[in-house]
Amino acid sequence: MPTVNTPGLSLQRIYSYVNRLPLFTRLVVAAIVLFEAAAILLGNWWDVRAWGALAPDELGFGSLYRTNTYPLIHTDMFHLIVNLVSVTPMLDMFEREHGTLTTLALFIGPLSTLPALLYVGAEKYVLGLHSPVMGASIWAFLLAAIEAVRMHRVHPYFVIAGQSFPVWATPLAALVVTMVLWPKTSALGHLCGLAVGYICGLGLLKYLAPPEKVLRWIEGRLNLLGRLPHYVSVDQKTHGRFGVLPMSNLGATPVLINAATASALQLRRDPRILKLPPYLSLLCIVVGVAWLLLLPLDQYSRRTYISENALLPGQVHTYFSGSDQNVFRAYKHEVNALVGKSNAEINDKLEPIVKGLGLKTARQNFTYHAAGHTYAGENLYAILQAPRGDATEAIVLVAAWENVKHEINRNGVPLALTLLRYFKRWSLWSKDIILVLTPDSIAGPQAWVDAYHDAHDPSRVASLPLKAGLLQGAIAIDYAQESRFDSVHIVYDGVNGQLPNLDLINSVVHIAGGQMGIGVALQEMWRHDNGYSDRLRTMLRGMLKQGLGLPSGPHSSFIPYHVDAVTLQPFGEGWQDEMAMGRVIEGTFRSLNNLLEHLHQSFFFYLIMHRERFVSIGTYLPSAMLVAANFTIMAIALWVKSGQAPEAAASKSKADTTTTPPPTPTVERDLFLPLGVVALIQSLSIVPLYLFNHAPESILTPLFIAFTLINTALPSVLSHLLTQTYAPTAQQYQLVKSFSLLLLGMFLSSLATLNFSLALLTGLLAAPLSFAGPCRSRRTTTCRAAAAVLLHALGPPAVLLAAAAYSRAGVAAVLREAAVGWHVCGTYSPLVVWCVWWPAWLATSVVVLGKGEDGDGDGEGKGNGKGNGKGNGKGNGKVKTT
Amino acid sequence: MDGTKVAPGRTAGLYAGAAVLRLAIFTLLPGLANLLTGRVEVSTPVTSFKRQGLFLYNRNVSPYDGGVYHQAPLFLPLFSLLPSFSSFPIFTYLLYIVVDLLSASALWRIADSGEAGSSALFTSPRREKRWSGFGIAALFLFNPFTVATCIGRSTSVFTTCAILHAIAKAVSGAPFGAMVALSFASYLSMYPLLLLPPLILLCYDRQCPERAINSGFRFAATCVATVAGVLAVLFQLSYFITGSWEFLPSTYGVQLTLSDLTPNVGLWWYFFIEMFDSFRSFFLAVFWLHLSSYVGGLTLRIRRQPLVVLTLLLGIFAIFKPYPSISDTSLFLAMVPLYRHVFPLMRYTFVIAAVILYAAFLGPAFYHLWIYAGSGNANFFYAITLVWGLGQSLLVCDLMFAVLRDEWEVERPEMVGKEIRQI
């Protein structure tokens, strides 16, 4: 390694110094760092600091270990760093001087226990205090004292400004400085260390060191010198105070071993670094998934809390009961008479009822076309003007005539009417209340809320003749159940995985659960024991729903407009009646009425795992980002690999290179073909997107079958065409894969900020693509076929089929839902499947089937390594095949 | 893709393809065009198509009333001559398409001149490896950023066209034409005036031998006088059109004082939103000084290759301008492929590509989170514009490194291919 006079030198010096640290010093440093890591990571299960500190009160025979562990444990990161920096060089020096075994014996034994006992004695019995101590600084002072005494023998005094100071006292000065700088440190502890150090330095503890003969015998028997790296033997002792200057000879330690920590330039050169990325990206995926699985634990999730103080949920008396029950029965009678009638007839009947309450009403027509069906209807809505407001804000109460399962909302509609009549009697509303009665749960609310925000397409959706102010919140009632109920199910997923502010859900939980004593369920978890598995299930169900991005109730359409909304759905057999449900809604409305500004305090990105437990975005986002990062890592690795000459990968002789290998020539990359292939595949993705979103439902199943068949053949056909026309080189295949993975990683990390669950799901389903590469083994055909089959098993059509089978709905139904979501609500999940996942899958399949020659027989006239290539290529082509 | 002659059929095909692509997007996806017109990444206050003062102008009201219109007055007669956009949008589309094609043809001429590889004072040993004008024009015309700018009908396409024509005129030995084109560019957006020093050098280096002016000072003086004269005429015309000098503060004043703080992909808006008013003028001066300080340094340092200076300055403007948009980036990216011969010397191509792509996707996502979903805030978008600026500045630095290294290897042939470290 040439010594260059550049600024990098000092860094290299540090590297070389660290690399030359002897064994015991390394162990101590590692132990210190590990303990700190344990203290941080396992903080909640095992308090390392309390376990290992030298606490005078805790010390007994059972806890004598403390006298050994306390120097390895630190109070915080700063403490750790300061102590490491001070102890490491001195310990290094000591070990070089005395050998590893002696150091081990001394520091495990007397040099930590003696100060400890001294300290305990002084602290407990002399001073009568009980403060626990920890940290390696005690060793620092001990070693400094030894050093100072030795130094004193050579140079007894040093002179500053004419004053001479005894050298042995310098550690004392250091002690005083430490006391001043960090008053928290235990001066007594340091003093004990110093005392033992002085004694030791004066040679009074010599007898404690193990005799050299024994050491030599042990060393010889166990061949420690040969087995342990960085071991300082008894005979190797330097007997010098500084040993060898770093960087002066590096012959002893092979450079390559340390290349990983050497400068970045060397790092780039090391061929082994290129083998790392697959493992790294696998690690990313595993950690990402493990992270997700950890979330339901108490340590990672948080209890919910109401963040917006203005909400005051459950702080008011609710008066909805008594005579309102008669009103409810009357309305229900009217509504029951309307079952089976057409939408217009229903509205004709209901409008006079609402008008009769003294409210302004209006109607809105809408027509949507999706999957060959027409979703048309007429919304009816009424506005209760706030007695105390200025018509700038409004709250919405939605009651759809049919819920998402197409059951008639028999109790919900009369309950909404009753509530509106009841609300009309109160004078405390400061926000307008809008009652929206829609014919269905998806298209109707969507049309209404689009038109309310003037974001509608006037050819399909009529404009609203009547409007109020800014919508502050919306509650939808889905009460199709006839009998009395037990609990309330809160549906909160919006379109495209957007969520209402957590405060809204918390308020409902608080009002229903806390005030009314009604149970609350989420994500169709009718029973929830708040254990790990139930929490995980709730969370995964939520993620799946958000990932699919489909509307889950009348509230879903509101959320994209930043209107926080939930659907309340009573369920179960219990003794709660419609009035209880009404009181929950009344309470929630009262809370929303209190709002001074739009809900913003609490979280918009969260995963709920129990009604009172959630994780926020900061905690869960890393898992999706890690999964997305795995693609980027592989893309970068493939790019780097594609730029290296084939011989470079082959020249991995285990020679002891004391000099750096000559720089590997970077091969010019041929970018046009790979870019063209990726662009072509990416543009092909418009075809399935268009087809599946525009085909009528009747032909969806045949279309899907045809597509699956074509899709099965497509990779082979494309790869065949590619081979025939362009005969791509292995480098070009690598680049194709690199670009497609780069795109995938990029799309997914962008998506993770918008719809975490969808990004994670897509990322996990696409994860195998990272590891699929062209086959290089001897049995290429078999390997290719196996890889192709595996890839097909994880391709979008296969997963769609599996999903359809799992949901027992049939492929056509799944595709229809997707098309309806796409056309009515603007769900972008189909876009992600067909334009993000499918192209990446197709590109990888083409690469896997590609007949790229072995690394070097590229046949394109590059000519490098054509002669010697074959043999090397076979042995070293280490691209993983799924 | 070597510098071979291209059949005329292919030329026509390229232009026709680019025109058809744009026309198809305009006519088949009018929603996309309207969406892009409103995007902050495409339309800045000084280039927005929607913020045209045409309505006021056609009604004989000063277009600068109300502080919405911040563009040069000569746009107004141009657009009012076209048939009304609401009834015949096709003419506006065609105008924009033609401007793009004109830019491409200028770029083609620059590429074919070979100025990038061998200038008057320096000849790169690697110049053989280059892309033809066809390839470079195709890269420009089919660059998504260029297409998006055209579809978004940002008026910056006119500036782009004028700058490219100025350079094309300069390399073909027509200093007068170059100066006139640059004056137009400066008139439209002001900042191209900073390109004057390297452009004068380029003109000086590429003069026709028979009509050459040998005195550098005289040449520069003539050029400056030309620019000043043309600008004076343009200003006078503007004065006649609008009837007052009001347009000066409304167009150039806005750029100088950044009074419109609409977010964009640049680095200024957030900074000046957060700024206390008392420091505002100081930092305005600092920002402008910073922007203009590159001109002198680069012109002197890379004196031997003035086209490189122009390219690097365009990159720097795309990052540090007061109101940058992706149109400026597309202009810079149009010039970069001229340096195909130094690409092997660039070190971070993949990182740059990845950073720019990531920023291009995350930017709209974060903007959505901030403005529409309400779950993010301005910092989200600003963070991404920082990344975007980082990607572009990496490209500028890397290109500069490659060009300097190329020069250096001529001086020190023994160092060819050796690893060096930048300090």
Coordinates of C-alpha atoms in Angstrom, one line a residue, chain A residues 4 6-9 12 263 265 268-269 498 559-562 604-605 628-629 632 635-637 639 663 668-669 672 738-739 742-743 745-747 749-751 753-754, chain B residues 1 129 131 139 340 343-345 347-351 353-354 356-359 361-366 368-369 371-376 380 417-421 423:
Chain A
V4 CA 0.2 8.9 -0.1
T6 CA -3.3 13.2 1.1
P7 CA -6.0 14.2 3.5
G8 CA -7.1 10.6 3.5
L9 CA -4.0 9.7 5.4
Q12 CA -6.3 5.5 6.9
S263 CA -11.2 3.6 2.1
L265 CA -12.2 3.4 -3.3
R268 CA -15.3 -0.5 -4.7
R269 CA -12.5 -2.6 -6.0
Q498 CA -56.2 6.9 2.9
I559 CA -61.4 10.8 2.8
P560 CA -59.6 11.7 -0.4
Y561 CA -61.1 15.2 0.0
H562 CA -59.5 15.5 3.4
F604 CA -53.2 10.4 9.3
F605 CA -50.9 7.4 8.7
A628 CA -38.4 -1.1 -1.6
A629 CA -34.7 -0.5 -0.8
T632 CA -32.7 -0.4 -5.4
A635 CA -30.3 -2.4 -9.2
I636 CA -27.2 -0.7 -8.0
A637 CA -25.3 -3.9 -7.6
W639 CA -25.2 -1.7 -12.5
P663 CA -7.8 -0.8 -11.0
E668 CA -18.4 0.8 -21.5
R669 CA -22.0 -0.1 -21.0
F672 CA -29.6 1.6 -25.7
S738 CA -31.0 -3.3 -13.2
F739 CA -33.2 -0.7 -14.8
L742 CA -34.6 0.5 -10.2
L743 CA -37.9 1.6 -11.6
G745 CA -37.8 0.4 -6.2
M746 CA -38.5 3.9 -7.2
F747 CA -42.2 3.4 -7.8
S749 CA -40.8 4.0 -2.4
S750 CA -42.9 6.8 -3.9
L751 CA -46.0 4.7 -3.3
T753 CA -45.6 7.6 1.1
L754 CA -49.1 7.5 -0.3
Chain B
M1 CA -25.1 5.8 -33.2
K129 CA -17.0 8.8 -29.8
W131 CA -23.7 10.8 -31.0
L139 CA -33.1 12.6 -27.0
R340 CA -20.8 11.8 -25.1
F343 CA -19.2 10.1 -20.5
P344 CA -16.7 7.4 -19.7
L345 CA -14.9 9.8 -17.4
R347 CA -18.2 8.7 -12.2
Y348 CA -21.7 9.0 -10.9
T349 CA -24.0 8.5 -13.9
F350 CA -26.1 5.9 -12.2
V351 CA -26.4 7.8 -9.0
A353 CA -29.9 9.1 -13.0
A354 CA -31.4 7.4 -9.9
I356 CA -33.2 12.6 -10.6
L357 CA -35.7 9.8 -11.3
Y358 CA -36.5 9.4 -7.6
A359 CA -37.0 13.1 -7.2
F361 CA -41.5 10.7 -8.8
L362 CA -41.4 11.6 -5.2
G363 CA -41.9 15.3 -5.9
P364 CA -45.4 15.0 -7.2
A365 CA -46.2 12.4 -4.5
F366 CA -45.1 14.8 -1.7
H368 CA -50.0 15.7 -3.3
L369 CA -49.5 14.9 0.3
I371 CA -51.6 20.2 -1.0
Y372 CA -54.4 17.6 -1.5
A373 CA -54.2 14.9 1.1
G374 CA -53.2 17.5 3.8
S375 CA -51.2 14.8 5.6
G376 CA -47.9 16.3 4.7
F380 CA -42.0 17.4 2.3
G417 CA -6.7 5.9 -17.0
K418 CA -5.1 6.4 -13.6
E419 CA -7.3 6.8 -10.5
I420 CA -7.1 10.3 -9.2
R421 CA -8.6 11.9 -6.2
I423 CA -9.5 17.3 -3.4

